[in-house]
Amino acid sequence: MFSFGTLLSGLSIGSILLLVALGLAIIYGTMGVINLAHGDFLMIGAYATWYLQKYWHMGLIATLPVVFIVGCIVGLVVEKTVVRYLYRRPLDTILATWGISILLEEAVNLGAGSNLKYVQLPGMLSGDWVLFGAHVGVYRILIIGIALALLIATSVLFFRTDFGLKVRAVVSNPETAEGHGVNSGLIYAATFAYGSGLAAFAGALVAPIKSVSPTMGIHYIVDAFLVVVVGGVGSLLGLFVSAGIIGEMESIIGFAIDDTTAKVIIFLAVIAIIRFRPQGLFVSKVRQPS
Amino acid sequence: MTTTGKRTLLGYVAFCGLILVLPFLLRGNSYLLNKSALYMALAMATVALSFTWGYAGILNLGQAVSFGIGAYAMAMHLKLVASAGNPGGLPDFMTWNSVGTLPLVWTPFHSLLVSVILGIGVSVLVSTLIGWFIFRARISGVFVAIITLALLVVVNLVVVTEQGLTAGWNGITNLADVTVGGVDIGSYGFGFYYLVGITLVVVLLLGWYATRTKTGLVLRAINSNTQRARYLGYDVAAYETFAYASSAGVAAIAGMYYAVGNSFASPTFMAVPFSLSIVIWCAVGGRRSLIAAAIGALVVNAIQGALSSDLLDVSNLVIGALFVIIVLFLPEGIVPEIGGAFRRIWTSLVGYSGARPHTPKERMPGQGTSKFTGGQK
Amino acid sequence: MKRRTVLKGIAGGTVSLAAAPTLLASTYGTAYAAEDEIKVGVLFPLSGTIAVIGRSLHNATMLAIDEINANGGISGKKIKPIVRDSQSSPAVYADKIKELILQQKVLTTFGGYTSASRKAVLPVVEKYNSLYWYPTLYEGDECSKNIMYTGAVPNQQQEQFVPWLIKNFGKRFYLLGSNYIYPKDENRICKALLKKYGGEVVAEEYVPLGHSEFSSNINKMRSLRPDVIFCTVVGDSVIALHRQYKTAGLDPSKMPFASLTTSEEEVSAMGGEYAAGHFTSAPYFMSADTPTNHKFVAAYQKKYGADKVTNFVSSASYFQVFLFQKGVEKLLSQGHGVGDLTPINIRNACLGEQVHAPQGVVKLDPKNQHTYLWPKIGQWQKDGQAKVIHESKKWVEPKPYWMYPGNRVCTPSGVKTEKS
């Protein structure tokens, strides 16, 4: 049950969770926006990859930066037209982003059709390695690596750069930050765009091993949310630990019993955690407004 | 009663009148009568949500759980009635799932009365427990929404997996008609329509009355400033749990009607998109007003029903766009905004709104000028 | 302040304007059919998790209708299709079929993929005595007088398949299916067959519909080492499963998927190289070398795109319309007018009819309203087509109650228990 193979699968599942949840965590942690359309930004990323592959004949890796930018643009549009007006109304952002989610799904459904799309994996990535007697797909290892790299890059971005400093200032106290010359509207827009770009990027990465359909987002959004909330709002370390724990639980329980029981147990555990420790496992390093 | 109170009552009377008269407008078309009854059941669930959300400020994203419990309770009863001729009285899906004898959980549902009581009772009990769990820890706002959503997902997963008990993803189909005292109510005639319609009217009136009592006032106080309500000595968790549980009971009744009207109970009645749809209807109509929520549910469903018949794919686009527009520009919902617009037109035309100045002894609960009022009815 | 009011007015006004005509429209309903039109319902999933294959069924049905209408219709009367999207949801199916029968007054409906959808539709078509044509392979154990079943039942899919698999690969089977009635019943039959032919079940698992994370199942496959993975997973999950199988480095020549559901549609979505080496048992493959099939595929690709594929369920959706045509033609030639047509006398006229289907000649069995079909076993190739490596020499009679307890048979007067 605790074979290395199961543990590796857990890391793989956790890394996908981390990828999806990272963008969500950024947006939620910075602006308190619960973006129910996050799963659909992921879906758009997957479709963008498919489109680039099919009509522009780009390889998977080449599409990644383009898809990131596409995600940023879509996020920017959504922020400027809808989300911007709802910053002080967190419950309303849930509703509005759900409406956007419906719109995006329907738009893709009408535009690209509802039948599944096929995203190709480059040949050299579709094999498998044997590590300590356990087989693991090369591509899955790549995803784990990319997820970690993105996490580190995001940490650097938010804690070591000027931009990150501005973001943290705006999160703690928007009025004071503005008083220091920080354009909070711009910061919010940029952060939302970054989070959406991450979602699209994640979509492009998972597309080859899952299935690409207009409703693929739903499967990820609830899981991603739980990861964020368990990890603790505003804590990237918490996100990392939370994704890892949930991924491993899913793999181990899924192997020992079955996937559905795994999901039920995980959800109940998360509900308990939220109830007894709503701030999450780790406390944010950024001072939150009270 | 104040003018505002009078106007609201007038609105309620008009609404009830419309419900009573509609079957004749529809010329007794059985398909449309059935559809209208179903929409009214959905409106009932929406009204219940408005009570917790608009008044108490609890965004319950898992309203579908209570709705589904009611639906399945009724479906289990009707399925047993329909399976009376089978060997052992076993429903067909149990035979398909190699279940040998009727599970213990199913046995009470042979009786209609017990099924109704259980449907409402289990729903209320479950939400009381959940409410206790959440509200005692002073969880509020966004976290309530997340927890209720997660619970919905769990319940849905369990129902879909336990195929021997619940027929899983297929849902419980092939139900008998409801017979009360030997009379077949059926779901396509005037009888069923009026049954649902009258229940909706009763729910609305009871809800309206509840909001005008002290409990309603306290709930609104909790919504506008929870800390202050606590300092004033009110047991906030108890009031919130009460709102949550009573809403669940009404939603369960709505679910029962829905199962009868569809002759079917499906896990989609307990799924995320459906639950969020209830929230959408409530927001579109007007979350702070019970009757506005009902109107919202009826109008959106009517539009969706009509659109998806004619133009294949556009209905979802319209609903999504509508929802975003409402949240952005008409956050109180359509009904209050339209009502407000009419009042402004009336005032500018006539010169006065007909309201008399309030003297202190005429002040009714809910009519104060302070922040204790959460807005209009 | 003023701009807000204007915007609110526009929003409110738009909504009211949208509401008014739609409410009016639904009040007046639809008039009865014109005298020279044959109204049929077309109800397939065009969105949702089953849309991957649902679209092809819808397309094939419309192709057949267009071809019939282009040739002058049925005895001069055109077919008028009323199309609805079932959204992969049994609840929506139940709702739409009610609308089609009661409101649109269709004479028959073509539709359905999952057994869940059929079970939801069945009470409605039986209550209103309408006729439903169901083109999809399913688990049997049913024979409604109001449904025409043109898809394969287990004795047309598993009876040759399972012994062949045991002989060529081995006795140890891992049963993996989606979590609803169809896979469960098929697995029950598979287990009975395994018992009969000396096989064994090493694991039996069900995943939710739409599920796409198969790591733990693949880990189990690695540790248990079955000879065959008997696969009744449907919809989106098929693609994820096959892709994850290959990227995990597993080998189809030693541990193949043996599927009752994977078709050209899913294979084209996942990519030929992910399907290569696995097997499907079905009465039809796109690679079939018959003149009717070549015509069908050519017409389908001309209308929908050269990259489109046909599959065993879409070919059934196609040929069943022609069976319908035969029945109606018979009635009309006997002097009935369109106004005299009812779903039930159409059904009676269709029973026993034959057509040239893309797979060969097929016949509607009057005893049980199922269809005589030609079972085959195909192995998927890298190009996305199946190579037929075993096929039945004659058509096989459908036996919906085969391998079910109780020794039942379907007769024109209902289900009877045979004394054996």
PDB file of N, CA and C in Angstrom, chain B residues 285-364:
ATOM      1  N   GLY B 285     -34.106  37.419  -9.051  1.00  0.00           N
ATOM      2  CA  GLY B 285     -35.385  37.956  -8.603  1.00  0.00           C
ATOM      3  C   GLY B 285     -35.203  39.048  -7.560  1.00  0.00           C
ATOM      4  N   GLY B 286     -34.378  38.770  -6.592  1.00  0.00           N
ATOM      5  CA  GLY B 286     -34.213  39.715  -5.503  1.00  0.00           C
ATOM      6  C   GLY B 286     -34.006  38.946  -4.216  1.00  0.00           C
ATOM      7  N   ARG B 287     -32.773  38.894  -3.753  1.00  0.00           N
ATOM      8  CA  ARG B 287     -32.489  37.999  -2.653  1.00  0.00           C
ATOM      9  C   ARG B 287     -33.131  38.436  -1.353  1.00  0.00           C
ATOM     10  N   ARG B 288     -33.401  39.723  -1.203  1.00  0.00           N
ATOM     11  CA  ARG B 288     -33.897  40.165   0.097  1.00  0.00           C
ATOM     12  C   ARG B 288     -35.405  40.096   0.219  1.00  0.00           C
ATOM     13  N   SER B 289     -36.049  39.644  -0.807  1.00  0.00           N
ATOM     14  CA  SER B 289     -37.508  39.615  -0.745  1.00  0.00           C
ATOM     15  C   SER B 289     -37.985  38.236  -1.144  1.00  0.00           C
ATOM     16  N   LEU B 290     -38.800  37.637  -0.294  1.00  0.00           N
ATOM     17  CA  LEU B 290     -39.263  36.277  -0.560  1.00  0.00           C
ATOM     18  C   LEU B 290     -40.027  36.214  -1.876  1.00  0.00           C
ATOM     19  N   ILE B 291     -40.908  37.183  -2.075  1.00  0.00           N
ATOM     20  CA  ILE B 291     -41.726  37.091  -3.283  1.00  0.00           C
ATOM     21  C   ILE B 291     -40.886  37.403  -4.520  1.00  0.00           C
ATOM     22  N   ALA B 292     -39.897  38.295  -4.359  1.00  0.00           N
ATOM     23  CA  ALA B 292     -39.038  38.576  -5.508  1.00  0.00           C
ATOM     24  C   ALA B 292     -38.262  37.333  -5.892  1.00  0.00           C
ATOM     25  N   ALA B 293     -37.802  36.575  -4.885  1.00  0.00           N
ATOM     26  CA  ALA B 293     -37.067  35.339  -5.174  1.00  0.00           C
ATOM     27  C   ALA B 293     -37.953  34.371  -5.945  1.00  0.00           C
ATOM     28  N   ALA B 294     -39.214  34.272  -5.521  1.00  0.00           N
ATOM     29  CA  ALA B 294     -40.134  33.365  -6.222  1.00  0.00           C
ATOM     30  C   ALA B 294     -40.303  33.801  -7.672  1.00  0.00           C
ATOM     31  N   ILE B 295     -40.501  35.104  -7.858  1.00  0.00           N
ATOM     32  CA  ILE B 295     -40.681  35.603  -9.219  1.00  0.00           C
ATOM     33  C   ILE B 295     -39.434  35.333 -10.051  1.00  0.00           C
ATOM     34  N   GLY B 296     -38.269  35.564  -9.431  1.00  0.00           N
ATOM     35  CA  GLY B 296     -37.016  35.309 -10.145  1.00  0.00           C
ATOM     36  C   GLY B 296     -36.951  33.879 -10.635  1.00  0.00           C
ATOM     37  N   ALA B 297     -37.273  32.937  -9.746  1.00  0.00           N
ATOM     38  CA  ALA B 297     -37.217  31.529 -10.131  1.00  0.00           C
ATOM     39  C   ALA B 297     -38.172  31.252 -11.288  1.00  0.00           C
ATOM     40  N   LEU B 298     -39.389  31.759 -11.197  1.00  0.00           N
ATOM     41  CA  LEU B 298     -40.377  31.474 -12.233  1.00  0.00           C
ATOM     42  C   LEU B 298     -39.961  32.073 -13.574  1.00  0.00           C
ATOM     43  N   VAL B 299     -39.520  33.334 -13.534  1.00  0.00           N
ATOM     44  CA  VAL B 299     -39.184  33.997 -14.796  1.00  0.00           C
ATOM     45  C   VAL B 299     -37.985  33.342 -15.473  1.00  0.00           C
ATOM     46  N   VAL B 300     -36.912  33.107 -14.711  1.00  0.00           N
ATOM     47  CA  VAL B 300     -35.714  32.534 -15.326  1.00  0.00           C
ATOM     48  C   VAL B 300     -36.007  31.150 -15.895  1.00  0.00           C
ATOM     49  N   ASN B 301     -36.739  30.336 -15.135  1.00  0.00           N
ATOM     50  CA  ASN B 301     -37.041  28.997 -15.640  1.00  0.00           C
ATOM     51  C   ASN B 301     -37.930  29.036 -16.857  1.00  0.00           C
ATOM     52  N   ALA B 302     -38.885  29.986 -16.857  1.00  0.00           N
ATOM     53  CA  ALA B 302     -39.760  30.091 -18.017  1.00  0.00           C
ATOM     54  C   ALA B 302     -38.948  30.479 -19.250  1.00  0.00           C
ATOM     55  N   ILE B 303     -38.048  31.438 -19.065  1.00  0.00           N
ATOM     56  CA  ILE B 303     -37.214  31.860 -20.192  1.00  0.00           C
ATOM     57  C   ILE B 303     -36.366  30.694 -20.681  1.00  0.00           C
ATOM     58  N   GLN B 304     -35.741  30.021 -19.723  1.00  0.00           N
ATOM     59  CA  GLN B 304     -34.855  28.921 -20.099  1.00  0.00           C
ATOM     60  C   GLN B 304     -35.620  27.811 -20.785  1.00  0.00           C
ATOM     61  N   GLY B 305     -36.798  27.512 -20.249  1.00  0.00           N
ATOM     62  CA  GLY B 305     -37.613  26.454 -20.843  1.00  0.00           C
ATOM     63  C   GLY B 305     -38.002  26.795 -22.264  1.00  0.00           C
ATOM     64  N   ALA B 306     -38.421  28.034 -22.465  1.00  0.00           N
ATOM     65  CA  ALA B 306     -38.838  28.422 -23.805  1.00  0.00           C
ATOM     66  C   ALA B 306     -37.662  28.478 -24.758  1.00  0.00           C
ATOM     67  N   LEU B 307     -36.547  29.049 -24.289  1.00  0.00           N
ATOM     68  CA  LEU B 307     -35.388  29.198 -25.171  1.00  0.00           C
ATOM     69  C   LEU B 307     -34.817  27.861 -25.587  1.00  0.00           C
ATOM     70  N   SER B 308     -34.704  26.930 -24.645  1.00  0.00           N
ATOM     71  CA  SER B 308     -34.045  25.692 -25.014  1.00  0.00           C
ATOM     72  C   SER B 308     -34.937  24.815 -25.872  1.00  0.00           C
ATOM     73  N   SER B 309     -36.209  25.192 -26.014  1.00  0.00           N
ATOM     74  CA  SER B 309     -37.030  24.455 -26.952  1.00  0.00           C
ATOM     75  C   SER B 309     -36.764  24.924 -28.363  1.00  0.00           C
ATOM     76  N   ASP B 310     -36.637  26.229 -28.528  1.00  0.00           N
ATOM     77  CA  ASP B 310     -36.541  26.740 -29.889  1.00  0.00           C
ATOM     78  C   ASP B 310     -35.113  26.832 -30.393  1.00  0.00           C
ATOM     79  N   LEU B 311     -34.315  27.634 -29.712  1.00  0.00           N
ATOM     80  CA  LEU B 311     -32.937  27.786 -30.182  1.00  0.00           C
ATOM     81  C   LEU B 311     -32.064  26.843 -29.383  1.00  0.00           C
ATOM     82  N   LEU B 312     -31.436  25.944 -30.057  1.00  0.00           N
ATOM     83  CA  LEU B 312     -30.761  24.855 -29.355  1.00  0.00           C
ATOM     84  C   LEU B 312     -29.836  25.265 -28.226  1.00  0.00           C
ATOM     85  N   ASP B 313     -28.843  26.046 -28.531  1.00  0.00           N
ATOM     86  CA  ASP B 313     -27.756  26.170 -27.569  1.00  0.00           C
ATOM     87  C   ASP B 313     -27.728  27.472 -26.806  1.00  0.00           C
ATOM     88  N   VAL B 314     -28.583  28.416 -27.185  1.00  0.00           N
ATOM     89  CA  VAL B 314     -28.353  29.758 -26.690  1.00  0.00           C
ATOM     90  C   VAL B 314     -28.795  29.972 -25.251  1.00  0.00           C
ATOM     91  N   SER B 315     -29.631  29.071 -24.744  1.00  0.00           N
ATOM     92  CA  SER B 315     -30.232  29.358 -23.443  1.00  0.00           C
ATOM     93  C   SER B 315     -29.186  29.559 -22.361  1.00  0.00           C
ATOM     94  N   ASN B 316     -28.131  28.731 -22.367  1.00  0.00           N
ATOM     95  CA  ASN B 316     -27.115  28.883 -21.330  1.00  0.00           C
ATOM     96  C   ASN B 316     -26.367  30.201 -21.442  1.00  0.00           C
ATOM     97  N   LEU B 317     -26.090  30.600 -22.680  1.00  0.00           N
ATOM     98  CA  LEU B 317     -25.415  31.882 -22.891  1.00  0.00           C
ATOM     99  C   LEU B 317     -26.245  33.008 -22.288  1.00  0.00           C
ATOM    100  N   VAL B 318     -27.538  32.972 -22.593  1.00  0.00           N
ATOM    101  CA  VAL B 318     -28.417  34.027 -22.109  1.00  0.00           C
ATOM    102  C   VAL B 318     -28.440  34.041 -20.583  1.00  0.00           C
ATOM    103  N   ILE B 319     -28.564  32.863 -19.991  1.00  0.00           N
ATOM    104  CA  ILE B 319     -28.629  32.797 -18.531  1.00  0.00           C
ATOM    105  C   ILE B 319     -27.328  33.294 -17.915  1.00  0.00           C
ATOM    106  N   GLY B 320     -26.197  32.879 -18.469  1.00  0.00           N
ATOM    107  CA  GLY B 320     -24.922  33.317 -17.925  1.00  0.00           C
ATOM    108  C   GLY B 320     -24.778  34.823 -18.023  1.00  0.00           C
ATOM    109  N   ALA B 321     -25.099  35.366 -19.201  1.00  0.00           N
ATOM    110  CA  ALA B 321     -24.966  36.809 -19.387  1.00  0.00           C
ATOM    111  C   ALA B 321     -25.926  37.552 -18.476  1.00  0.00           C
ATOM    112  N   LEU B 322     -27.134  37.067 -18.417  1.00  0.00           N
ATOM    113  CA  LEU B 322     -28.155  37.669 -17.551  1.00  0.00           C
ATOM    114  C   LEU B 322     -27.657  37.749 -16.119  1.00  0.00           C
ATOM    115  N   PHE B 323     -27.083  36.635 -15.676  1.00  0.00           N
ATOM    116  CA  PHE B 323     -26.650  36.567 -14.303  1.00  0.00           C
ATOM    117  C   PHE B 323     -25.552  37.579 -14.011  1.00  0.00           C
ATOM    118  N   VAL B 324     -24.582  37.653 -14.917  1.00  0.00           N
ATOM    119  CA  VAL B 324     -23.495  38.596 -14.695  1.00  0.00           C
ATOM    120  C   VAL B 324     -24.029  40.028 -14.663  1.00  0.00           C
ATOM    121  N   ILE B 325     -24.930  40.331 -15.606  1.00  0.00           N
ATOM    122  CA  ILE B 325     -25.507  41.681 -15.660  1.00  0.00           C
ATOM    123  C   ILE B 325     -26.252  41.996 -14.368  1.00  0.00           C
ATOM    124  N   ILE B 326     -27.018  41.050 -13.890  1.00  0.00           N
ATOM    125  CA  ILE B 326     -27.793  41.285 -12.673  1.00  0.00           C
ATOM    126  C   ILE B 326     -26.856  41.562 -11.501  1.00  0.00           C
ATOM    127  N   VAL B 327     -25.841  40.720 -11.351  1.00  0.00           N
ATOM    128  CA  VAL B 327     -24.954  40.890 -10.204  1.00  0.00           C
ATOM    129  C   VAL B 327     -24.249  42.243 -10.251  1.00  0.00           C
ATOM    130  N   LEU B 328     -23.891  42.653 -11.461  1.00  0.00           N
ATOM    131  CA  LEU B 328     -23.171  43.914 -11.587  1.00  0.00           C
ATOM    132  C   LEU B 328     -24.071  45.132 -11.401  1.00  0.00           C
ATOM    133  N   PHE B 329     -25.186  45.132 -12.123  1.00  0.00           N
ATOM    134  CA  PHE B 329     -25.972  46.366 -12.196  1.00  0.00           C
ATOM    135  C   PHE B 329     -27.222  46.350 -11.341  1.00  0.00           C
ATOM    136  N   LEU B 330     -27.770  45.184 -11.112  1.00  0.00           N
ATOM    137  CA  LEU B 330     -29.009  45.119 -10.339  1.00  0.00           C
ATOM    138  C   LEU B 330     -28.808  44.175  -9.167  1.00  0.00           C
ATOM    139  N   PRO B 331     -27.877  44.497  -8.264  1.00  0.00           N
ATOM    140  CA  PRO B 331     -27.523  43.527  -7.228  1.00  0.00           C
ATOM    141  C   PRO B 331     -28.663  43.180  -6.289  1.00  0.00           C
ATOM    142  N   GLU B 332     -29.650  44.064  -6.203  1.00  0.00           N
ATOM    143  CA  GLU B 332     -30.763  43.702  -5.331  1.00  0.00           C
ATOM    144  C   GLU B 332     -31.754  42.802  -6.035  1.00  0.00           C
ATOM    145  N   GLY B 333     -31.536  42.578  -7.313  1.00  0.00           N
ATOM    146  CA  GLY B 333     -32.476  41.746  -8.054  1.00  0.00           C
ATOM    147  C   GLY B 333     -33.393  42.597  -8.904  1.00  0.00           C
ATOM    148  N   ILE B 334     -34.087  41.934  -9.833  1.00  0.00           N
ATOM    149  CA  ILE B 334     -34.919  42.678 -10.772  1.00  0.00           C
ATOM    150  C   ILE B 334     -36.136  43.270 -10.095  1.00  0.00           C
ATOM    151  N   VAL B 335     -36.816  42.490  -9.292  1.00  0.00           N
ATOM    152  CA  VAL B 335     -38.102  42.926  -8.746  1.00  0.00           C
ATOM    153  C   VAL B 335     -37.984  44.194  -7.901  1.00  0.00           C
ATOM    154  N   PRO B 336     -37.040  44.242  -6.958  1.00  0.00           N
ATOM    155  CA  PRO B 336     -36.936  45.485  -6.189  1.00  0.00           C
ATOM    156  C   PRO B 336     -36.562  46.674  -7.065  1.00  0.00           C
ATOM    157  N   GLU B 337     -35.677  46.429  -8.060  1.00  0.00           N
ATOM    158  CA  GLU B 337     -35.258  47.540  -8.908  1.00  0.00           C
ATOM    159  C   GLU B 337     -36.428  48.032  -9.744  1.00  0.00           C
ATOM    160  N   ILE B 338     -37.177  47.104 -10.292  1.00  0.00           N
ATOM    161  CA  ILE B 338     -38.340  47.517 -11.096  1.00  0.00           C
ATOM    162  C   ILE B 338     -39.367  48.191 -10.200  1.00  0.00           C
ATOM    163  N   GLY B 339     -39.557  47.611  -9.013  1.00  0.00           N
ATOM    164  CA  GLY B 339     -40.487  48.234  -8.073  1.00  0.00           C
ATOM    165  C   GLY B 339     -40.052  49.644  -7.725  1.00  0.00           C
ATOM    166  N   GLY B 340     -38.735  49.783  -7.501  1.00  0.00           N
ATOM    167  CA  GLY B 340     -38.202  51.104  -7.191  1.00  0.00           C
ATOM    168  C   GLY B 340     -38.380  52.059  -8.352  1.00  0.00           C
ATOM    169  N   ALA B 341     -38.158  51.557  -9.550  1.00  0.00           N
ATOM    170  CA  ALA B 341     -38.300  52.409 -10.732  1.00  0.00           C
ATOM    171  C   ALA B 341     -39.746  52.882 -10.884  1.00  0.00           C
ATOM    172  N   PHE B 342     -40.680  51.954 -10.681  1.00  0.00           N
ATOM    173  CA  PHE B 342     -42.089  52.335 -10.781  1.00  0.00           C
ATOM    174  C   PHE B 342     -42.442  53.400  -9.767  1.00  0.00           C
ATOM    175  N   ARG B 343     -41.887  53.193  -8.555  1.00  0.00           N
ATOM    176  CA  ARG B 343     -42.219  54.169  -7.496  1.00  0.00           C
ATOM    177  C   ARG B 343     -41.705  55.543  -7.854  1.00  0.00           C
ATOM    178  N   ARG B 344     -40.468  55.566  -8.443  1.00  0.00           N
ATOM    179  CA  ARG B 344     -39.918  56.872  -8.807  1.00  0.00           C
ATOM    180  C   ARG B 344     -40.767  57.525  -9.889  1.00  0.00           C
ATOM    181  N   ILE B 345     -41.200  56.717 -10.861  1.00  0.00           N
ATOM    182  CA  ILE B 345     -42.057  57.271 -11.917  1.00  0.00           C
ATOM    183  C   ILE B 345     -43.353  57.792 -11.313  1.00  0.00           C
ATOM    184  N   TRP B 346     -43.941  56.991 -10.459  1.00  0.00           N
ATOM    185  CA  TRP B 346     -45.195  57.381  -9.797  1.00  0.00           C
ATOM    186  C   TRP B 346     -45.018  58.679  -9.038  1.00  0.00           C
ATOM    187  N   THR B 347     -43.917  58.747  -8.264  1.00  0.00           N
ATOM    188  CA  THR B 347     -43.674  59.956  -7.470  1.00  0.00           C
ATOM    189  C   THR B 347     -43.512  61.171  -8.374  1.00  0.00           C
ATOM    190  N   SER B 348     -42.739  60.996  -9.448  1.00  0.00           N
ATOM    191  CA  SER B 348     -42.506  62.173 -10.279  1.00  0.00           C
ATOM    192  C   SER B 348     -43.785  62.566 -11.018  1.00  0.00           C
ATOM    193  N   LEU B 349     -44.652  61.602 -11.297  1.00  0.00           N
ATOM    194  CA  LEU B 349     -45.901  61.919 -11.979  1.00  0.00           C
ATOM    195  C   LEU B 349     -46.891  62.590 -11.031  1.00  0.00           C
ATOM    196  N   VAL B 350     -47.034  61.950  -9.869  1.00  0.00           N
ATOM    197  CA  VAL B 350     -48.112  62.379  -8.979  1.00  0.00           C
ATOM    198  C   VAL B 350     -47.659  63.438  -7.991  1.00  0.00           C
ATOM    199  N   GLY B 351     -46.362  63.506  -7.746  1.00  0.00           N
ATOM    200  CA  GLY B 351     -45.884  64.542  -6.849  1.00  0.00           C
ATOM    201  C   GLY B 351     -45.628  64.084  -5.432  1.00  0.00           C
ATOM    202  N   TYR B 352     -46.267  62.986  -5.045  1.00  0.00           N
ATOM    203  CA  TYR B 352     -45.976  62.463  -3.710  1.00  0.00           C
ATOM    204  C   TYR B 352     -46.174  60.960  -3.758  1.00  0.00           C
ATOM    205  N   SER B 353     -45.586  60.298  -2.790  1.00  0.00           N
ATOM    206  CA  SER B 353     -45.656  58.830  -2.870  1.00  0.00           C
ATOM    207  C   SER B 353     -46.780  58.260  -2.049  1.00  0.00           C
ATOM    208  N   GLY B 354     -47.532  59.146  -1.391  1.00  0.00           N
ATOM    209  CA  GLY B 354     -48.661  58.615  -0.629  1.00  0.00           C
ATOM    210  C   GLY B 354     -48.293  58.125   0.757  1.00  0.00           C
ATOM    211  N   ALA B 355     -47.023  58.181   1.107  1.00  0.00           N
ATOM    212  CA  ALA B 355     -46.636  57.697   2.439  1.00  0.00           C
ATOM    213  C   ALA B 355     -46.856  58.792   3.466  1.00  0.00           C
ATOM    214  N   ARG B 356     -47.347  58.393   4.604  1.00  0.00           N
ATOM    215  CA  ARG B 356     -47.521  59.368   5.676  1.00  0.00           C
ATOM    216  C   ARG B 356     -46.261  59.382   6.522  1.00  0.00           C
ATOM    217  N   PRO B 357     -46.013  60.526   7.186  1.00  0.00           N
ATOM    218  CA  PRO B 357     -44.814  60.535   8.046  1.00  0.00           C
ATOM    219  C   PRO B 357     -45.008  59.555   9.195  1.00  0.00           C
ATOM    220  N   HIS B 358     -43.920  58.862   9.588  1.00  0.00           N
ATOM    221  CA  HIS B 358     -44.034  57.879  10.665  1.00  0.00           C
ATOM    222  C   HIS B 358     -44.039  58.558  12.009  1.00  0.00           C
ATOM    223  N   THR B 359     -44.993  58.219  12.830  1.00  0.00           N
ATOM    224  CA  THR B 359     -44.893  58.613  14.245  1.00  0.00           C
ATOM    225  C   THR B 359     -44.388  57.397  15.004  1.00  0.00           C
ATOM    226  N   PRO B 360     -43.692  57.628  16.129  1.00  0.00           N
ATOM    227  CA  PRO B 360     -43.021  56.513  16.812  1.00  0.00           C
ATOM    228  C   PRO B 360     -43.960  55.349  17.109  1.00  0.00           C
ATOM    229  N   LYS B 361     -45.202  55.629  17.514  1.00  0.00           N
ATOM    230  CA  LYS B 361     -45.993  54.478  17.906  1.00  0.00           C
ATOM    231  C   LYS B 361     -46.489  53.682  16.702  1.00  0.00           C
ATOM    232  N   GLU B 362     -46.334  54.246  15.528  1.00  0.00           N
ATOM    233  CA  GLU B 362     -46.751  53.474  14.359  1.00  0.00           C
ATOM    234  C   GLU B 362     -45.631  52.609  13.782  1.00  0.00           C
ATOM    235  N   ARG B 363     -44.440  52.753  14.362  1.00  0.00           N
ATOM    236  CA  ARG B 363     -43.319  52.047  13.743  1.00  0.00           C
ATOM    237  C   ARG B 363     -43.477  50.537  13.916  1.00  0.00           C
ATOM    238  N   MET B 364     -43.427  49.823  12.823  1.00  0.00           N
ATOM    239  CA  MET B 364     -43.564  48.360  12.841  1.00  0.00           C
ATOM    240  C   MET B 364     -42.183  47.726  12.824  1.00  0.00           C
TER     241      MET B 364
END
